[in-house]
Coordinates of C-alpha atoms in Angstrom, one line a residue:
M563 CA -60.4 19.4 26.8
S564 CA -59.1 19.6 23.3
D565 CA -58.4 23.3 23.6
Q566 CA -56.5 22.5 26.8
F567 CA -54.4 19.7 25.3
L568 CA -53.5 21.9 22.4
T569 CA -52.4 24.9 24.5
T570 CA -50.2 22.5 26.6
A571 CA -48.8 20.8 23.5
L572 CA -47.7 24.3 22.0
F573 CA -46.2 25.5 25.2
L574 CA -44.2 22.3 25.8
S575 CA -42.9 22.1 22.2
V576 CA -41.4 25.8 22.8
V577 CA -39.6 24.5 26.0
A578 CA -38.4 21.2 24.0
L579 CA -36.9 23.3 21.3
T580 CA -34.9 25.7 23.7
V581 CA -33.7 22.6 25.6
G582 CA -32.6 21.0 22.1
I583 CA -30.8 24.2 21.2
T584 CA -29.0 24.0 24.7
F585 CA -27.7 20.5 24.4
W586 CA -26.5 21.3 21.0
A587 CA -24.7 24.4 22.2
S588 CA -23.1 22.5 25.3
R589 CA -21.0 20.4 22.8
Q590 CA -19.3 23.6 21.5
T591 CA -18.7 25.0 24.9
K592 CA -15.1 24.0 25.7
T593 CA -13.1 27.1 27.2
A594 CA -13.8 29.9 29.4
T595 CA -14.5 32.3 26.4
D596 CA -17.0 29.9 25.0
F597 CA -18.8 30.0 28.3
Y598 CA -18.7 33.7 28.9
S599 CA -18.9 35.1 25.4
G600 CA -19.8 32.3 23.0
G601 CA -16.3 32.3 21.6
R602 CA -16.9 35.9 20.3
S603 CA -18.1 34.3 17.4
F604 CA -21.6 36.0 16.7
S605 CA -22.4 38.7 13.8
G606 CA -23.7 42.0 14.4
F607 CA -27.1 40.8 13.0
Q608 CA -27.1 37.8 15.3
N609 CA -26.1 39.6 18.4
G610 CA -28.7 42.4 17.5
L611 CA -31.3 39.8 17.6
A612 CA -30.1 38.2 20.8
I613 CA -30.0 41.7 22.4
G614 CA -33.5 42.2 21.4
G615 CA -34.4 38.8 22.9
D616 CA -32.5 39.7 26.0
Y617 CA -34.3 43.0 26.4
M618 CA -37.8 42.4 25.3
S619 CA -38.6 40.7 28.5
A620 CA -41.9 39.7 30.1
A621 CA -42.1 43.2 31.3
S622 CA -42.2 44.5 27.9
F623 CA -44.4 42.0 26.5
L624 CA -46.7 41.7 29.4
G625 CA -46.2 44.6 31.8
I626 CA -46.3 47.3 29.3
S627 CA -49.4 46.3 27.2
G628 CA -51.0 45.7 30.5
A629 CA -50.0 49.3 31.8
I630 CA -51.3 50.8 28.5
A631 CA -54.6 48.7 28.8
L632 CA -55.0 50.1 32.3
Y633 CA -53.6 53.7 31.9
G634 CA -53.7 54.6 28.3
Y635 CA -51.2 57.2 27.4
D636 CA -49.3 57.2 30.7
G637 CA -48.8 53.1 30.1
F638 CA -46.9 53.9 26.9
L639 CA -44.4 56.1 28.5
Y640 CA -42.8 52.8 29.8
S641 CA -42.2 51.9 25.9
I642 CA -40.7 55.3 25.2
G643 CA -38.4 55.2 28.0
F644 CA -37.2 51.5 27.3
L645 CA -36.7 52.7 23.7
V646 CA -34.9 56.2 24.2
A647 CA -32.6 54.3 26.6
W648 CA -30.8 52.4 23.8
L649 CA -29.6 55.9 22.3
V650 CA -27.5 56.2 25.7
A651 CA -26.4 52.6 25.5
L652 CA -25.4 53.2 21.9
L653 CA -23.5 56.6 22.2
L654 CA -21.8 56.1 25.5
V655 CA -21.3 52.6 26.2
A656 CA -21.5 49.7 23.5
E657 CA -18.6 50.2 21.6
M658 CA -16.1 51.6 24.1
L659 CA -17.1 48.7 26.5
R660 CA -16.4 46.0 24.0
N661 CA -13.1 47.4 23.2
A662 CA -12.0 47.8 27.0
G663 CA -13.1 44.5 28.7
R664 CA -13.2 40.7 28.3
Y665 CA -16.3 39.0 30.0
T666 CA -17.7 41.3 32.5
M667 CA -18.5 44.8 33.7
A668 CA -15.7 44.9 36.3
D669 CA -13.1 44.0 33.7
Q670 CA -13.3 47.8 32.3
L671 CA -13.2 49.0 35.8
A672 CA -10.4 46.7 37.4
F673 CA -8.1 47.8 34.5
R674 CA -6.9 51.0 36.3
M675 CA -8.2 50.6 39.9
N676 CA -7.4 48.3 42.7
Q677 CA -8.6 44.9 41.2
R678 CA -10.1 43.3 44.7
K679 CA -12.0 46.1 45.7
V680 CA -13.6 47.1 42.4
R681 CA -14.4 43.6 41.3
T682 CA -16.0 42.8 44.8
A683 CA -18.3 46.0 44.5
A684 CA -19.1 45.3 40.6
S685 CA -20.0 41.8 41.4
I686 CA -22.3 42.4 44.3
S687 CA -24.0 45.2 42.1
T688 CA -24.5 42.7 39.2
V689 CA -26.2 40.1 41.4
V690 CA -28.4 42.5 43.1
V691 CA -29.5 44.0 39.6
S692 CA -30.1 40.7 38.3
I693 CA -32.2 39.3 41.2
F694 CA -34.5 42.3 40.9
Y695 CA -34.8 41.6 37.1
L696 CA -35.2 37.9 37.6
L697 CA -38.1 38.4 40.1
A698 CA -40.3 40.2 37.4
Q699 CA -39.6 37.4 34.8
M700 CA -40.3 34.6 37.4
V701 CA -43.6 36.3 38.6
G702 CA -44.7 36.7 34.9
A703 CA -44.1 33.0 34.3
G704 CA -46.1 31.8 37.4
T705 CA -49.1 34.2 36.2
L706 CA -48.9 33.0 32.6
V707 CA -48.9 29.2 33.1
A708 CA -51.7 29.5 35.5
L709 CA -53.9 31.4 32.9
L710 CA -52.9 28.7 30.2
L711 CA -53.7 25.5 32.6
G712 CA -57.0 27.5 33.6
V713 CA -55.9 27.1 37.4
E714 CA -56.4 29.7 40.0
S715 CA -54.4 27.7 42.7
Q716 CA -51.6 29.5 44.2
A717 CA -49.7 26.2 44.6
V718 CA -49.5 25.6 40.8
Q719 CA -48.1 29.2 40.2
N720 CA -45.7 28.3 43.0
I721 CA -44.5 25.2 41.3
T722 CA -44.3 27.0 37.6
I723 CA -41.8 29.6 39.2
I724 CA -39.8 26.6 40.6
G725 CA -39.9 24.9 37.1
V726 CA -38.9 28.0 35.4
G727 CA -36.0 28.3 37.8
V728 CA -34.7 25.0 37.1
L729 CA -34.9 25.4 33.4
M730 CA -33.0 28.8 33.5
I731 CA -30.0 27.0 35.8
F732 CA -30.2 24.2 33.2
Y733 CA -29.8 26.7 30.2
V734 CA -26.9 28.4 31.7
V735 CA -25.0 25.6 33.3
V736 CA -25.4 23.3 30.2
G737 CA -25.3 25.8 27.3
G738 CA -23.3 28.8 28.6
M739 CA -23.3 31.8 26.3
K740 CA -23.7 30.0 23.1
G741 CA -26.9 28.2 24.4
T742 CA -28.3 31.2 26.0
T743 CA -27.7 33.3 22.8
Y744 CA -29.3 30.9 20.5
V745 CA -32.5 30.6 22.7
Q746 CA -32.5 34.4 22.6
I747 CA -32.4 34.5 19.0
V748 CA -35.2 31.9 18.5
K749 CA -37.3 33.9 21.1
A750 CA -36.8 37.4 19.5
V751 CA -37.9 35.8 16.2
L752 CA -40.9 34.1 17.7
L753 CA -41.8 37.4 19.7
M754 CA -41.8 39.5 16.7
L755 CA -43.9 37.1 14.6
G756 CA -46.4 36.4 17.3
S757 CA -46.8 40.1 18.2
A758 CA -47.1 41.2 14.6
L759 CA -50.0 38.4 14.0
I760 CA -51.9 39.7 17.1
V761 CA -51.4 43.4 15.8
V762 CA -52.7 42.7 12.1
L763 CA -55.9 40.8 13.8
V764 CA -56.5 43.6 16.3
L765 CA -56.2 46.3 13.3
A766 CA -58.5 44.0 11.1
E767 CA -61.2 44.4 13.9
F768 CA -61.2 48.1 13.6
N769 CA -60.7 48.0 9.5
F770 CA -57.1 49.3 10.0
N771 CA -58.2 52.4 11.4
L772 CA -56.1 53.5 14.2
S773 CA -58.5 56.4 15.2
S774 CA -61.4 54.3 15.7
L775 CA -59.3 51.8 17.6
L776 CA -58.1 54.7 20.1
G777 CA -61.9 55.8 20.2
A778 CA -62.9 52.3 21.2
A779 CA -60.3 51.9 23.9
A780 CA -61.2 55.3 25.3
D781 CA -64.9 54.3 25.5
N782 CA -64.4 51.0 26.9
S783 CA -62.0 52.1 29.6
G784 CA -64.8 54.2 31.3
K785 CA -62.2 57.1 31.5
G786 CA -63.4 58.6 28.0
E787 CA -61.0 61.1 26.6
A788 CA -58.9 61.4 29.6
F789 CA -57.4 57.6 28.6
L790 CA -55.9 59.1 25.7
Q791 CA -54.4 62.4 27.5
P792 CA -51.3 62.4 30.0
G793 CA -52.1 62.1 33.6
L794 CA -54.2 59.3 34.3
Q795 CA -51.5 57.5 36.4
Y796 CA -48.8 60.2 36.8
G797 CA -50.9 63.4 37.0
S798 CA -53.0 63.5 40.0
S799 CA -50.5 65.4 42.4
L800 CA -47.0 66.6 42.4
T801 CA -45.5 63.6 44.1
S802 CA -46.8 61.4 41.3
Q803 CA -45.4 63.9 38.9
I804 CA -42.0 63.8 40.6
D805 CA -42.3 59.8 40.6
F806 CA -42.9 59.8 36.8
L807 CA -39.8 62.1 36.4
S808 CA -38.1 59.4 38.5
L809 CA -39.4 56.5 36.4
G810 CA -38.3 58.2 33.1
L811 CA -34.7 58.8 34.5
A812 CA -34.4 55.1 35.7
L813 CA -35.4 53.8 32.3
V814 CA -33.4 56.1 30.0
L815 CA -30.1 55.5 32.2
G816 CA -30.5 52.0 33.5
T817 CA -30.2 50.2 30.3
A818 CA -26.4 51.2 29.8
G819 CA -25.9 49.6 33.3
L820 CA -27.7 46.4 33.1
P821 CA -25.1 43.8 33.6
H822 CA -26.9 41.0 31.2
I823 CA -27.1 43.6 28.2
L824 CA -23.5 44.9 28.8
I825 CA -22.1 41.5 28.6
R826 CA -24.0 40.9 25.3
F827 CA -21.3 43.5 23.8
Y828 CA -18.3 40.9 24.4
T829 CA -19.9 38.2 22.2
V830 CA -18.9 40.0 19.0
P831 CA -15.6 39.9 17.2
T832 CA -15.0 43.7 16.5
A833 CA -16.2 47.1 17.9
R834 CA -18.0 47.6 14.6
D835 CA -20.0 44.5 15.1
A836 CA -20.8 45.8 18.6
R837 CA -22.2 49.0 17.0
K838 CA -23.9 47.1 14.3
S839 CA -25.7 45.0 16.8
V840 CA -27.0 47.9 18.8
L841 CA -28.3 49.4 15.5
W842 CA -30.0 46.1 14.6
A843 CA -31.3 45.9 18.1
I844 CA -32.9 49.3 18.2
G845 CA -34.8 48.7 14.8
L846 CA -36.2 45.6 16.2
I847 CA -37.0 47.1 19.8
G848 CA -38.4 50.0 18.1
A849 CA -40.7 48.0 16.0
F850 CA -41.9 45.8 18.8
Y851 CA -42.6 48.8 21.2
L852 CA -44.8 50.3 18.5
M853 CA -46.8 47.0 18.5
T854 CA -47.2 47.1 22.4
L855 CA -49.1 50.5 21.5
V856 CA -51.6 48.3 19.5
L857 CA -51.7 45.5 21.9
G858 CA -52.4 47.7 25.0
F859 CA -54.9 49.9 23.3
G860 CA -56.3 46.9 21.8
A861 CA -56.7 45.2 25.1
A862 CA -58.5 48.5 26.4
A863 CA -61.0 48.3 23.4
M864 CA -61.8 44.6 23.3
L865 CA -61.4 43.1 26.8
D866 CA -63.7 43.6 29.8
R867 CA -62.3 46.1 32.4
S868 CA -62.3 43.5 35.0
Q869 CA -60.1 41.3 33.4
V870 CA -57.3 43.8 33.5
D871 CA -58.0 45.8 36.4
P872 CA -56.6 44.6 39.8
V873 CA -59.0 46.6 41.8
E874 CA -61.8 44.6 40.1
G875 CA -60.0 41.3 40.7
G876 CA -58.3 41.4 37.0
N877 CA -54.6 41.0 36.3
Q878 CA -52.8 43.6 34.1
N879 CA -50.0 41.4 33.3
L880 CA -52.2 39.0 31.1
A881 CA -53.6 41.8 28.7
S882 CA -51.6 40.4 25.9
P883 CA -52.6 36.7 26.1
L884 CA -56.3 37.6 26.9
L885 CA -56.3 39.9 23.7
A886 CA -55.0 36.9 21.7
E887 CA -57.8 35.0 22.8
A888 CA -60.2 37.5 22.2
V889 CA -59.2 38.3 18.5
G890 CA -59.1 34.4 17.8
G891 CA -62.8 34.2 18.5
G892 CA -63.0 34.5 22.2
D893 CA -63.2 32.2 25.3
G894 CA -64.0 28.6 24.3
S895 CA -63.3 29.0 20.6
T896 CA -60.6 26.8 18.9
G897 CA -59.2 29.9 17.0
G898 CA -58.9 31.7 20.6
A899 CA -57.3 28.9 22.2
I900 CA -54.7 28.6 19.5
L901 CA -53.8 32.2 19.7
L902 CA -53.7 32.2 23.4
A903 CA -51.5 29.1 23.5
L904 CA -49.0 30.8 20.8
I905 CA -48.8 34.0 22.7
A906 CA -48.3 32.3 26.0
A907 CA -45.8 30.0 24.6
V908 CA -43.9 33.0 23.0
A909 CA -44.1 34.8 26.3
F910 CA -42.8 31.8 28.1
A911 CA -39.8 31.6 25.5
T912 CA -39.2 35.4 26.2
I913 CA -39.1 34.7 29.9
L914 CA -36.7 31.6 29.6
A915 CA -34.6 33.5 27.5
V916 CA -34.1 36.7 29.6
V917 CA -33.8 34.6 32.9
A918 CA -30.9 32.7 31.4
G919 CA -29.2 35.8 30.1
L920 CA -29.7 37.2 33.7
T921 CA -28.3 34.1 35.4
L922 CA -25.4 33.8 33.2
A923 CA -24.4 37.7 33.8
S924 CA -24.5 37.3 37.4
S925 CA -23.0 33.8 37.5
S926 CA -19.9 34.9 35.3
S927 CA -19.5 37.9 37.5
V928 CA -19.3 35.7 40.7
A929 CA -16.7 33.4 38.9
H930 CA -14.5 35.9 37.0
D931 CA -14.7 38.8 39.3
L932 CA -15.1 37.4 43.1
Y933 CA -13.6 33.9 42.6
K934 CA -10.9 34.5 40.3
G935 CA -9.9 38.2 41.0
V936 CA -10.7 38.5 44.5
I937 CA -10.7 35.0 46.4
K938 CA -7.8 33.6 44.3
K939 CA -6.1 37.1 43.6
D940 CA -5.6 36.2 39.9
Q941 CA -3.3 33.1 40.8
K942 CA -3.2 30.6 38.3
V943 CA -7.0 29.6 38.2
S944 CA -7.7 27.2 35.4
E945 CA -10.6 27.9 33.0
Q946 CA -12.1 24.5 33.9
D947 CA -12.3 25.7 37.6
E948 CA -13.4 29.2 36.7
V949 CA -16.5 27.7 34.7
R950 CA -17.2 25.3 37.4
V951 CA -17.6 28.2 39.8
A952 CA -19.7 29.8 37.2
R953 CA -21.9 26.8 37.2
I954 CA -22.1 26.5 40.8
A955 CA -22.9 30.2 41.2
A956 CA -25.8 29.7 38.6
F957 CA -27.4 27.1 40.9
V958 CA -27.2 29.7 44.1
I959 CA -28.5 32.7 42.3
G960 CA -31.3 30.6 40.6
A961 CA -32.4 29.3 44.0
I962 CA -32.4 32.9 45.6
A963 CA -34.6 34.2 42.8
I964 CA -37.0 31.4 43.2
A965 CA -37.3 31.8 47.0
L966 CA -37.8 35.7 46.4
S967 CA -40.4 35.4 43.5
I968 CA -43.0 33.3 45.2
P969 CA -44.1 36.3 47.8
A970 CA -43.4 39.0 44.9
Q971 CA -46.4 37.8 42.8
R972 CA -48.8 40.7 43.5
L973 CA -46.5 43.2 41.9
N974 CA -46.9 44.5 38.5
I975 CA -43.7 43.2 36.5
A976 CA -43.2 46.2 34.1
F977 CA -42.9 47.9 37.7
L978 CA -40.3 45.4 39.1
V979 CA -38.1 45.8 36.0
A980 CA -38.1 49.7 36.4
L981 CA -36.9 49.1 39.9
A982 CA -34.0 47.0 38.5
F983 CA -33.3 49.7 35.9
A984 CA -33.1 52.1 38.7
V985 CA -30.4 50.2 40.9
A986 CA -28.5 49.7 37.6
A987 CA -28.6 53.5 36.7
S988 CA -27.7 54.4 40.3
A989 CA -24.8 51.8 41.0
N990 CA -23.3 50.9 37.8
L991 CA -23.8 53.8 35.3
P992 CA -21.7 56.3 37.2
A993 CA -18.7 54.0 37.7
I994 CA -18.7 53.1 34.0
I995 CA -18.9 56.5 32.5
Y996 CA -16.6 58.1 35.2
N997 CA -14.0 55.3 34.4
M998 CA -14.1 56.0 30.5
F999 CA -14.3 59.7 30.6
W1000 CA -12.5 61.1 33.7
R1001 CA -8.7 60.5 34.1
R1002 CA -8.7 61.3 37.7
F1003 CA -11.1 58.7 38.8
N1004 CA -9.9 56.3 41.1
T1005 CA -10.6 53.2 43.4
R1006 CA -12.3 55.1 46.1
G1007 CA -14.5 57.0 43.7
A1008 CA -15.4 53.6 41.9
T1009 CA -16.5 51.7 45.2
W1010 CA -18.2 54.6 46.7
S1011 CA -20.4 55.4 43.4
I1012 CA -21.2 51.4 43.3
Y1013 CA -21.8 50.8 46.9
G1014 CA -23.5 54.3 47.6
G1015 CA -25.9 54.2 44.4
L1016 CA -26.8 50.4 45.2
I1017 CA -27.6 51.0 49.0
A1018 CA -29.4 54.3 48.4
A1019 CA -31.8 52.5 45.5
V1020 CA -32.4 49.5 47.4
G1021 CA -32.9 51.4 50.7
L1022 CA -35.1 53.9 49.3
V1023 CA -37.2 51.1 47.7
F1024 CA -37.5 49.3 51.1
F1025 CA -38.9 52.5 52.7
S1026 CA -41.2 53.2 49.8
P1027 CA -44.9 52.4 49.2
V1028 CA -43.8 49.4 47.0
M1029 CA -42.8 47.4 50.3
S1030 CA -45.7 48.7 52.6
G1031 CA -48.5 50.7 53.2
G1032 CA -50.8 50.2 50.3
P1033 CA -53.1 47.4 48.9
T1034 CA -50.7 46.4 46.2
S1035 CA -47.6 46.7 48.4
L1036 CA -45.5 43.6 49.0
F1037 CA -46.7 43.9 52.6
P1038 CA -50.3 45.5 52.6
D1039 CA -50.8 45.1 56.4
S1040 CA -47.7 46.8 57.5
D1041 CA -46.8 50.4 57.0
W1042 CA -43.1 51.7 57.4
A1043 CA -43.1 53.8 54.3
I1044 CA -41.4 57.1 54.8
F1045 CA -40.2 57.7 51.4
P1046 CA -43.1 58.8 49.0
L1047 CA -42.0 57.7 45.7
N1048 CA -42.3 54.1 44.0
N1049 CA -39.2 54.8 42.0
P1050 CA -36.1 55.7 43.7
G1051 CA -34.1 56.8 40.5
I1052 CA -34.5 60.8 41.0
V1053 CA -32.6 60.6 44.3
S1054 CA -30.4 57.6 43.9
I1055 CA -28.9 58.2 40.3
P1056 CA -27.5 61.8 41.3
L1057 CA -26.4 60.4 44.5
G1058 CA -24.4 57.7 42.7
F1059 CA -22.7 60.3 40.5
L1060 CA -21.9 62.7 43.3
L1061 CA -20.6 59.9 45.5
G1062 CA -18.4 58.9 42.8
Y1063 CA -17.0 62.4 42.4
I1064 CA -16.6 62.9 46.2
G1065 CA -14.9 59.6 46.6
T1066 CA -12.3 60.5 43.9
V1067 CA -11.5 64.0 45.0
T1068 CA -11.1 62.9 48.7
G1069 CA -9.1 59.6 47.8
R1070 CA -5.2 59.8 48.6
E1071 CA -4.7 57.0 46.0
P1072 CA -3.2 58.5 42.7
A1073 CA -5.1 57.8 39.8
A1074 CA -3.2 55.6 37.3
E1075 CA -3.1 58.1 34.5
D1076 CA -0.8 55.8 32.2
R1077 CA -3.4 53.2 32.3
F1078 CA -6.2 55.5 31.7
T1079 CA -4.5 56.6 28.5
E1080 CA -4.1 52.9 27.5
L1081 CA -7.9 52.5 28.6
E1082 CA -8.7 55.5 26.3
V1083 CA -6.8 54.3 23.3
R1084 CA -8.1 50.7 23.5
A1085 CA -11.8 51.8 24.3
L1086 CA -11.7 54.2 21.2
T1087 CA -9.7 52.0 18.8
G1088 CA -10.0 48.4 20.0
A1089 CA -6.2 48.1 20.0
G1090 CA -5.1 45.3 22.3
A1091 CA -8.6 44.6 23.3
E1092 CA -8.1 40.9 22.9
G1093 CA -5.2 40.9 25.2
A1094 CA -5.6 40.0 29.0
V1095 CA -7.0 42.8 31.2
H1096 CA -5.2 41.6 34.2
H1097 CA -2.1 43.4 35.6

């Protein structure tokens, strides 16, 4: 009983800390700029920590270590994809986006396009990507709390998901960007320290010899040498190899189109800080993904296969917390209980920070793009009104995410995030890149690429084995799967780029060339970036 009490106390203390930060931040959130971008007051280092906090989601911490524990080498490919993606974000997007916009991704498009059409498309895309991503985090939260409290009941997991939803709405509504950023910074520090502690303890079990850790993992996995070779998950057939390529494309190109990552570039005062924050984020995230390697192979070496293999009734999303318990002394030991509580509390903080960032990105887009730019046509909307609409939107988006998360609990969370990446890379990235680098790009091209990529990615997922036809599908008893791949990226990403091109070439509206020149100067130099983007 004392162990259970300790676990719950540690857990609640993390929640209390984040709630305290939010109340503190709420007293400093007065204007729309404060709400959307924290008053642009964060340093490159602080924003780098916050980006790390936003990016190292439940999928990274729970999903990737679970995928490695189950599939060895092939599981690690998620880590590589997530990390390499930052180079695309750094080279193509970070600094130019910071210079070209104000609060949301659509600002940069609307600068030289038809405001209403482009803002509507970008806003819909932002909300869809955010909801996909939110699903993954909420499912992780339900699984985690059920493990912590030692309950199997589905009802408790459902209540947890509702609880996380309520908390995330609270962070955004009360704290705005300032509160959300500080929650992300605290969480990034906790996650790095917690992961490093478990990694050191796992390596100590194997006398700091990586080779014997990998050997033990291969032996315990029941797969032998194949566990350390490519092909366990993505090698048995041509379809699975194409699926792997599709996943890789989505992971590498998706980051540069994720709305909750893109809005983080607006929270720093200068382009130099935007660049610096991405460099800090790459360092942090790179170190973290190296640690997932030890966590995943450690789980494969030290845990019973039945604990992580869904086929045997296990849960791969719990590899890291169960590993923490094992290195602390195992089930029933005080050390095990303390470490399990610590890692679960860190994972929970991770989930809360990421869902707050996502909800903020989508509610900002609804208020700033849809309400102010489309419904009110940019007529005098007071900052108070805009922020009020953003807060109402946070409630609605939170409610939708809660409703969708409850049936999605069987799916692997790393995989759910990969879907969000595919949608972001198909819908948002083509429009962002064309807009910054192609003078002829026009409104039709932008709307075709956003809607086309979005509909293609979501449609292909709907007709894929993810939704129906398999034991781990969302609807295992039905079968309407006609698209063979789990990840739509290989089809939907090129399609998004192609539709952007065709839309532009066939569009009658002349491109606003003078505005492109102005956008180019602004994106490359930062001149005039603080001025209003409206025209």
